[in-house]
Amino acid sequence: MSELLKVAMPKGRINRPAIKLLQDAGFSVPDDLEESRKLVITAPEAQMEFIMAKPVDVATYVEYGVADIGIVGKDVLLEENRDVYELLDLNIGRCRMSVIGLPDWRPVTNPRVATKYPNVASQFFREKGQQVEVIKLNGSIELAPLIGLADRIVDMVETGRTLKENGLVELESMFGITSRLIANRVSYRMKNSRIQEVCDRLQEIISE
Ligand code: PRP
Protein backbone atom coordinates (compact mmCIF):
# COMPACT_ATOMS: atom_id res chain seq x y z
CA MET A 1 0.00 0.00 0.00
CA SER A 2 1.37 3.40 -0.93
CA GLU A 3 1.75 6.19 1.60
CA LEU A 4 -1.39 7.95 2.78
CA LEU A 5 -2.10 11.26 1.10
CA LYS A 6 -2.87 13.78 3.82
CA VAL A 7 -5.80 15.99 2.89
CA ALA A 8 -6.79 19.11 4.84
CA MET A 9 -10.58 19.35 4.60
CA PRO A 10 -12.52 22.46 5.58
CA LYS A 11 -15.18 21.92 8.22
CA GLY A 12 -18.47 23.74 7.74
CA ARG A 13 -20.40 24.63 4.63
CA ILE A 14 -17.84 23.45 2.05
CA ASN A 15 -17.36 20.07 3.72
CA ARG A 16 -20.26 18.22 2.09
CA PRO A 17 -19.70 19.51 -1.46
CA ALA A 18 -15.97 18.75 -1.09
CA ILE A 19 -16.68 15.16 0.02
CA LYS A 20 -19.15 14.74 -2.84
CA LEU A 21 -16.61 15.98 -5.35
CA LEU A 22 -14.01 13.47 -4.13
CA GLN A 23 -16.60 10.68 -4.20
CA ASP A 24 -17.73 11.63 -7.71
CA ALA A 25 -14.09 11.53 -8.75
CA GLY A 26 -14.04 7.88 -7.62
CA PHE A 27 -12.34 8.19 -4.23
CA SER A 28 -13.86 6.12 -1.47
CA VAL A 29 -14.46 8.81 1.12
CA PRO A 30 -16.95 8.30 3.97
CA ASP A 31 -20.07 10.52 3.84
CA ASP A 32 -19.97 11.34 7.49
CA LEU A 33 -16.49 12.83 7.87
CA GLU A 34 -17.87 15.74 9.85
CA GLU A 35 -20.38 13.85 11.94
CA SER A 36 -17.77 12.34 14.19
CA ARG A 37 -15.73 14.63 16.43
CA LYS A 38 -12.56 12.97 15.21
CA LEU A 39 -10.15 15.42 13.68
CA VAL A 40 -7.92 12.95 11.85
CA ILE A 41 -9.80 10.34 9.86
CA THR A 42 -8.24 7.66 7.69
CA ALA A 43 -9.97 6.46 4.54
CA PRO A 44 -7.90 3.34 3.78
CA GLU A 45 -9.57 2.54 0.46
CA ALA A 46 -8.83 5.98 -0.88
CA GLN A 47 -5.39 5.84 0.74
CA MET A 48 -6.10 9.22 2.22
CA GLU A 49 -5.98 10.72 5.68
CA PHE A 50 -8.33 13.63 6.29
CA ILE A 51 -7.40 16.47 8.59
CA MET A 52 -10.58 18.23 9.63
CA ALA A 53 -9.63 21.88 9.81
CA LYS A 54 -11.18 25.29 10.29
CA PRO A 55 -11.41 26.65 6.72
CA VAL A 56 -9.15 29.57 7.59
CA ASP A 57 -6.41 27.14 8.74
CA VAL A 58 -6.40 24.79 5.74
CA ALA A 59 -3.70 26.67 3.81
CA THR A 60 -1.56 26.88 6.97
CA TYR A 61 -1.55 23.09 7.39
CA VAL A 62 -0.68 22.69 3.73
CA GLU A 63 2.07 25.32 3.78
CA TYR A 64 3.75 23.62 6.73
CA GLY A 65 3.45 20.21 5.05
CA VAL A 66 1.38 18.47 7.72
CA ALA A 67 -1.18 18.11 4.94
CA ASP A 68 -0.07 17.33 1.37
CA ILE A 69 -3.12 18.86 -0.25
CA GLY A 70 -6.16 20.81 0.89
CA ILE A 71 -9.46 22.28 -0.18
CA VAL A 72 -9.82 25.93 0.61
CA GLY A 73 -11.74 29.03 -0.46
CA LYS A 74 -10.06 31.66 -2.62
CA ASP A 75 -11.01 34.13 0.13
CA VAL A 76 -8.64 32.37 2.55
CA LEU A 77 -5.87 32.15 -0.06
CA LEU A 78 -6.09 35.88 -0.75
CA GLU A 79 -6.22 36.79 2.93
CA GLU A 80 -3.54 34.40 4.18
CA ASN A 81 -1.17 34.57 1.20
CA ARG A 82 0.33 31.17 2.09
CA ASP A 83 3.21 29.67 0.14
CA VAL A 84 1.30 26.79 -1.52
CA TYR A 85 0.52 25.68 -5.06
CA GLU A 86 -3.00 26.42 -6.23
CA LEU A 87 -3.75 23.49 -8.53
CA LEU A 88 -7.40 23.63 -9.47
CA ASP A 89 -10.57 25.68 -9.25
CA LEU A 90 -13.06 23.18 -7.83
CA ASN A 91 -16.08 25.27 -8.75
CA ILE A 92 -17.78 24.66 -5.39
CA GLY A 93 -18.46 27.13 -2.59
CA ARG A 94 -19.29 29.83 -5.12
CA CYS A 95 -19.91 33.21 -3.49
CA ARG A 96 -18.50 36.72 -3.63
CA MET A 97 -16.63 39.16 -1.46
CA SER A 98 -18.51 42.41 -1.09
CA VAL A 99 -18.63 45.75 0.62
CA ILE A 100 -21.83 45.87 2.65
CA GLY A 101 -23.60 48.53 4.65
CA LEU A 102 -26.89 49.91 5.83
CA PRO A 103 -29.10 51.27 3.03
CA ASP A 104 -28.81 54.82 4.41
CA TRP A 105 -25.01 54.64 4.54
CA ARG A 106 -23.25 57.94 3.77
CA PRO A 107 -19.52 58.45 3.14
CA VAL A 108 -17.60 59.72 6.18
CA THR A 109 -13.95 60.62 6.67
CA ASN A 110 -11.80 57.63 7.67
CA PRO A 111 -14.71 55.16 7.91
CA ARG A 112 -14.47 52.02 9.99
CA VAL A 113 -14.70 48.76 8.07
CA ALA A 114 -15.23 45.51 9.99
CA THR A 115 -14.18 42.23 8.44
CA LYS A 116 -12.76 38.74 8.88
CA TYR A 117 -10.44 39.64 5.98
CA PRO A 118 -8.28 42.59 7.10
CA ASN A 119 -5.62 42.09 4.41
CA VAL A 120 -8.13 41.78 1.59
CA ALA A 121 -10.10 44.79 2.83
CA SER A 122 -7.02 46.96 3.41
CA GLN A 123 -5.65 46.22 -0.06
CA PHE A 124 -9.02 46.87 -1.70
CA PHE A 125 -9.47 50.31 -0.15
CA ARG A 126 -5.77 51.20 -0.57
CA GLU A 127 -6.04 50.49 -4.31
CA LYS A 128 -9.09 52.76 -4.46
CA GLY A 129 -7.12 55.46 -2.67
CA GLN A 130 -9.58 55.44 0.23
CA GLN A 131 -8.36 55.72 3.79
CA VAL A 132 -10.28 53.42 6.13
CA GLU A 133 -9.80 51.96 9.58
CA VAL A 134 -10.07 48.18 9.34
CA ILE A 135 -11.42 46.34 12.38
CA LYS A 136 -10.81 42.60 12.49
CA LEU A 137 -13.71 40.44 13.71
CA ASN A 138 -13.98 36.66 13.70
CA GLY A 139 -17.59 36.09 12.65
CA SER A 140 -21.14 37.49 12.60
CA ILE A 141 -19.63 40.49 10.82
CA GLU A 142 -23.10 41.78 9.91
CA LEU A 143 -23.52 42.84 13.53
CA ALA A 144 -20.94 45.60 13.13
CA PRO A 145 -22.99 48.14 11.13
CA LEU A 146 -26.18 47.21 12.98
CA ILE A 147 -24.84 48.12 16.38
CA GLY A 148 -22.58 50.98 15.32
CA LEU A 149 -19.14 49.39 15.45
CA ALA A 150 -18.42 50.04 11.78
CA ASP A 151 -19.74 52.08 8.86
CA ARG A 152 -19.31 49.26 6.39
CA ILE A 153 -18.22 45.63 6.35
CA VAL A 154 -16.29 43.49 3.90
CA ASP A 155 -17.71 39.97 3.91
CA MET A 156 -18.79 37.03 1.85
CA VAL A 157 -22.22 36.92 0.26
CA GLU A 158 -23.57 33.58 -0.87
CA THR A 159 -27.37 33.54 -0.97
CA GLY A 160 -27.73 37.09 0.35
CA ARG A 161 -29.99 35.82 3.13
CA THR A 162 -27.87 37.09 6.02
CA LEU A 163 -27.84 40.58 4.49
CA LYS A 164 -31.56 40.59 3.84
CA GLU A 165 -32.50 39.37 7.30
CA ASN A 166 -30.36 42.06 8.87
CA GLY A 167 -31.54 44.91 6.66
CA LEU A 168 -28.15 45.39 5.00
CA VAL A 169 -27.33 46.00 1.33
CA GLU A 170 -24.47 45.06 -0.93
CA LEU A 171 -22.73 48.31 -1.85
CA GLU A 172 -20.07 46.84 -4.13
CA SER A 173 -19.17 43.36 -5.29
CA MET A 174 -15.37 43.00 -5.01
CA PHE A 175 -14.57 39.60 -6.56
CA GLY A 176 -15.94 36.09 -6.97
CA ILE A 177 -14.85 33.21 -4.77
CA THR A 178 -14.74 29.44 -5.30
CA SER A 179 -12.91 26.66 -3.49
CA ARG A 180 -9.50 25.56 -4.75
CA LEU A 181 -7.35 22.46 -4.55
CA ILE A 182 -3.98 23.41 -3.11
CA ALA A 183 -0.77 21.46 -2.53
CA ASN A 184 2.30 21.70 -0.38
CA ARG A 185 5.31 22.54 -2.56
CA VAL A 186 7.50 19.66 -1.32
CA SER A 187 4.64 17.13 -1.34
CA TYR A 188 3.88 18.13 -4.90
CA ARG A 189 7.36 16.92 -5.90
CA MET A 190 7.61 13.93 -3.54
CA LYS A 191 4.07 12.61 -4.04
CA ASN A 192 3.62 13.96 -7.53
CA SER A 193 1.84 11.00 -9.12
CA ARG A 194 -0.69 10.73 -6.24
CA ILE A 195 -1.42 14.44 -6.21
CA GLN A 196 -1.59 14.64 -9.98
CA GLU A 197 -4.02 11.73 -10.01
CA VAL A 198 -6.33 13.53 -7.54
CA CYS A 199 -6.04 16.70 -9.58
CA ASP A 200 -6.76 14.96 -12.91
CA ARG A 201 -9.72 12.99 -11.58
CA LEU A 202 -11.25 16.08 -10.00
CA GLN A 203 -10.63 18.07 -13.17
CA GLU A 204 -12.52 15.43 -15.17
CA ILE A 205 -15.55 15.67 -12.87
CA ILE A 206 -15.55 19.45 -12.87
CA SER A 207 -15.43 19.78 -16.65
CA GLU A 208 -18.22 17.22 -17.18
C1 PRP B 1 -20.72 33.74 6.05
C2 PRP B 1 -20.51 35.20 5.75
C3 PRP B 1 -21.90 35.76 5.86
C4 PRP B 1 -22.78 34.62 5.39
C5 PRP B 1 -23.20 34.84 3.97
O1 PRP B 1 -20.75 33.56 7.41
O2 PRP B 1 -19.60 35.77 6.64
O3 PRP B 1 -22.20 36.08 7.19
O4 PRP B 1 -21.97 33.43 5.46
O5 PRP B 1 -24.03 33.81 3.50
P1 PRP B 1 -25.45 34.11 2.87
O6 PRP B 1 -25.27 35.17 1.83
O7 PRP B 1 -25.84 32.80 2.24
O8 PRP B 1 -26.38 34.51 3.95
P2 PRP B 1 -20.63 32.14 8.11
O9 PRP B 1 -21.93 31.42 8.03
O10 PRP B 1 -19.47 31.41 7.50
O11 PRP B 1 -20.38 32.45 9.62
P3 PRP B 1 -19.70 33.67 10.38
O12 PRP B 1 -20.70 34.76 10.42
O13 PRP B 1 -19.41 33.13 11.73
O14 PRP B 1 -18.46 34.06 9.63
Coordinates of C-alpha atoms and ligand atoms in Angstrom, one line a residue:
M1 CA 0.0 0.0 0.0
S2 CA 1.4 3.4 -0.9
E3 CA 1.8 6.2 1.6
L4 CA -1.4 8.0 2.8
L5 CA -2.1 11.3 1.1
K6 CA -2.9 13.8 3.8
V7 CA -5.8 16.0 2.9
A8 CA -6.8 19.1 4.8
M9 CA -10.6 19.4 4.6
P10 CA -12.5 22.5 5.6
K11 CA -15.2 21.9 8.2
G12 CA -18.5 23.7 7.7
R13 CA -20.4 24.6 4.6
I14 CA -17.8 23.4 2.1
N15 CA -17.4 20.1 3.7
R16 CA -20.3 18.2 2.1
P17 CA -19.7 19.5 -1.5
A18 CA -16.0 18.7 -1.1
I19 CA -16.7 15.2 0.0
K20 CA -19.2 14.7 -2.8
L21 CA -16.6 16.0 -5.4
L22 CA -14.0 13.5 -4.1
Q23 CA -16.6 10.7 -4.2
D24 CA -17.7 11.6 -7.7
A25 CA -14.1 11.5 -8.7
G26 CA -14.0 7.9 -7.6
F27 CA -12.3 8.2 -4.2
S28 CA -13.9 6.1 -1.5
V29 CA -14.5 8.8 1.1
P30 CA -17.0 8.3 4.0
D31 CA -20.1 10.5 3.8
D32 CA -20.0 11.3 7.5
L33 CA -16.5 12.8 7.9
E34 CA -17.9 15.7 9.9
E35 CA -20.4 13.8 11.9
S36 CA -17.8 12.3 14.2
R37 CA -15.7 14.6 16.4
K38 CA -12.6 13.0 15.2
L39 CA -10.1 15.4 13.7
V40 CA -7.9 13.0 11.8
I41 CA -9.8 10.3 9.9
T42 CA -8.2 7.7 7.7
A43 CA -10.0 6.5 4.5
P44 CA -7.9 3.3 3.8
E45 CA -9.6 2.5 0.5
A46 CA -8.8 6.0 -0.9
Q47 CA -5.4 5.8 0.7
M48 CA -6.1 9.2 2.2
E49 CA -6.0 10.7 5.7
F50 CA -8.3 13.6 6.3
I51 CA -7.4 16.5 8.6
M52 CA -10.6 18.2 9.6
A53 CA -9.6 21.9 9.8
K54 CA -11.2 25.3 10.3
P55 CA -11.4 26.7 6.7
V56 CA -9.2 29.6 7.6
D57 CA -6.4 27.1 8.7
V58 CA -6.4 24.8 5.7
A59 CA -3.7 26.7 3.8
T60 CA -1.6 26.9 7.0
Y61 CA -1.6 23.1 7.4
V62 CA -0.7 22.7 3.7
E63 CA 2.1 25.3 3.8
Y64 CA 3.7 23.6 6.7
G65 CA 3.5 20.2 5.1
V66 CA 1.4 18.5 7.7
A67 CA -1.2 18.1 4.9
D68 CA -0.1 17.3 1.4
I69 CA -3.1 18.9 -0.2
G70 CA -6.2 20.8 0.9
I71 CA -9.5 22.3 -0.2
V72 CA -9.8 25.9 0.6
G73 CA -11.7 29.0 -0.5
K74 CA -10.1 31.7 -2.6
D75 CA -11.0 34.1 0.1
V76 CA -8.6 32.4 2.5
L77 CA -5.9 32.2 -0.1
L78 CA -6.1 35.9 -0.8
E79 CA -6.2 36.8 2.9
E80 CA -3.5 34.4 4.2
N81 CA -1.2 34.6 1.2
R82 CA 0.3 31.2 2.1
D83 CA 3.2 29.7 0.1
V84 CA 1.3 26.8 -1.5
Y85 CA 0.5 25.7 -5.1
E86 CA -3.0 26.4 -6.2
L87 CA -3.8 23.5 -8.5
L88 CA -7.4 23.6 -9.5
D89 CA -10.6 25.7 -9.2
L90 CA -13.1 23.2 -7.8
N91 CA -16.1 25.3 -8.8
I92 CA -17.8 24.7 -5.4
G93 CA -18.5 27.1 -2.6
R94 CA -19.3 29.8 -5.1
C95 CA -19.9 33.2 -3.5
R96 CA -18.5 36.7 -3.6
M97 CA -16.6 39.2 -1.5
S98 CA -18.5 42.4 -1.1
V99 CA -18.6 45.7 0.6
I100 CA -21.8 45.9 2.7
G101 CA -23.6 48.5 4.6
L102 CA -26.9 49.9 5.8
P103 CA -29.1 51.3 3.0
D104 CA -28.8 54.8 4.4
W105 CA -25.0 54.6 4.5
R106 CA -23.2 57.9 3.8
P107 CA -19.5 58.5 3.1
V108 CA -17.6 59.7 6.2
T109 CA -14.0 60.6 6.7
N110 CA -11.8 57.6 7.7
P111 CA -14.7 55.2 7.9
R112 CA -14.5 52.0 10.0
V113 CA -14.7 48.8 8.1
A114 CA -15.2 45.5 10.0
T115 CA -14.2 42.2 8.4
K116 CA -12.8 38.7 8.9
Y117 CA -10.4 39.6 6.0
P118 CA -8.3 42.6 7.1
N119 CA -5.6 42.1 4.4
V120 CA -8.1 41.8 1.6
A121 CA -10.1 44.8 2.8
S122 CA -7.0 47.0 3.4
Q123 CA -5.7 46.2 -0.1
F124 CA -9.0 46.9 -1.7
F125 CA -9.5 50.3 -0.1
R126 CA -5.8 51.2 -0.6
E127 CA -6.0 50.5 -4.3
K128 CA -9.1 52.8 -4.5
G129 CA -7.1 55.5 -2.7
Q130 CA -9.6 55.4 0.2
Q131 CA -8.4 55.7 3.8
V132 CA -10.3 53.4 6.1
E133 CA -9.8 52.0 9.6
V134 CA -10.1 48.2 9.3
I135 CA -11.4 46.3 12.4
K136 CA -10.8 42.6 12.5
L137 CA -13.7 40.4 13.7
N138 CA -14.0 36.7 13.7
G139 CA -17.6 36.1 12.6
S140 CA -21.1 37.5 12.6
I141 CA -19.6 40.5 10.8
E142 CA -23.1 41.8 9.9
L143 CA -23.5 42.8 13.5
A144 CA -20.9 45.6 13.1
P145 CA -23.0 48.1 11.1
L146 CA -26.2 47.2 13.0
I147 CA -24.8 48.1 16.4
G148 CA -22.6 51.0 15.3
L149 CA -19.1 49.4 15.5
A150 CA -18.4 50.0 11.8
D151 CA -19.7 52.1 8.9
R152 CA -19.3 49.3 6.4
I153 CA -18.2 45.6 6.4
V154 CA -16.3 43.5 3.9
D155 CA -17.7 40.0 3.9
M156 CA -18.8 37.0 1.8
V157 CA -22.2 36.9 0.3
E158 CA -23.6 33.6 -0.9
T159 CA -27.4 33.5 -1.0
G160 CA -27.7 37.1 0.4
R161 CA -30.0 35.8 3.1
T162 CA -27.9 37.1 6.0
L163 CA -27.8 40.6 4.5
K164 CA -31.6 40.6 3.8
E165 CA -32.5 39.4 7.3
N166 CA -30.4 42.1 8.9
G167 CA -31.5 44.9 6.7
L168 CA -28.1 45.4 5.0
V169 CA -27.3 46.0 1.3
E170 CA -24.5 45.1 -0.9
L171 CA -22.7 48.3 -1.9
E172 CA -20.1 46.8 -4.1
S173 CA -19.2 43.4 -5.3
M174 CA -15.4 43.0 -5.0
F175 CA -14.6 39.6 -6.6
G176 CA -15.9 36.1 -7.0
I177 CA -14.9 33.2 -4.8
T178 CA -14.7 29.4 -5.3
S179 CA -12.9 26.7 -3.5
R180 CA -9.5 25.6 -4.7
L181 CA -7.3 22.5 -4.5
I182 CA -4.0 23.4 -3.1
A183 CA -0.8 21.5 -2.5
N184 CA 2.3 21.7 -0.4
R185 CA 5.3 22.5 -2.6
V186 CA 7.5 19.7 -1.3
S187 CA 4.6 17.1 -1.3
Y188 CA 3.9 18.1 -4.9
R189 CA 7.4 16.9 -5.9
M190 CA 7.6 13.9 -3.5
K191 CA 4.1 12.6 -4.0
N192 CA 3.6 14.0 -7.5
S193 CA 1.8 11.0 -9.1
R194 CA -0.7 10.7 -6.2
I195 CA -1.4 14.4 -6.2
Q196 CA -1.6 14.6 -10.0
E197 CA -4.0 11.7 -10.0
V198 CA -6.3 13.5 -7.5
C199 CA -6.0 16.7 -9.6
D200 CA -6.8 15.0 -12.9
R201 CA -9.7 13.0 -11.6
L202 CA -11.2 16.1 -10.0
Q203 CA -10.6 18.1 -13.2
E204 CA -12.5 15.4 -15.2
I205 CA -15.6 15.7 -12.9
I206 CA -15.5 19.5 -12.9
S207 CA -15.4 19.8 -16.7
E208 CA -18.2 17.2 -17.2
Ligands
PRP1 C1 -20.7 33.7 6.0 C2 -20.5 35.2 5.7 C3 -21.9 35.8 5.9 C4 -22.8 34.6 5.4 C5 -23.2 34.8 4.0 O1 -20.7 33.6 7.4 O2 -19.6 35.8 6.6 O3 -22.2 36.1 7.2 O4 -22.0 33.4 5.5 O5 -24.0 33.8 3.5 P1 -25.4 34.1 2.9 O6 -25.3 35.2 1.8 O7 -25.8 32.8 2.2 O8 -26.4 34.5 4.0 P2 -20.6 32.1 8.1 O9 -21.9 31.4 8.0 O10 -19.5 31.4 7.5 O11 -20.4 32.5 9.6 P3 -19.7 33.7 10.4 O12 -20.7 34.8 10.4 O13 -19.4 33.1 11.7 O14 -18.5 34.1 9.6

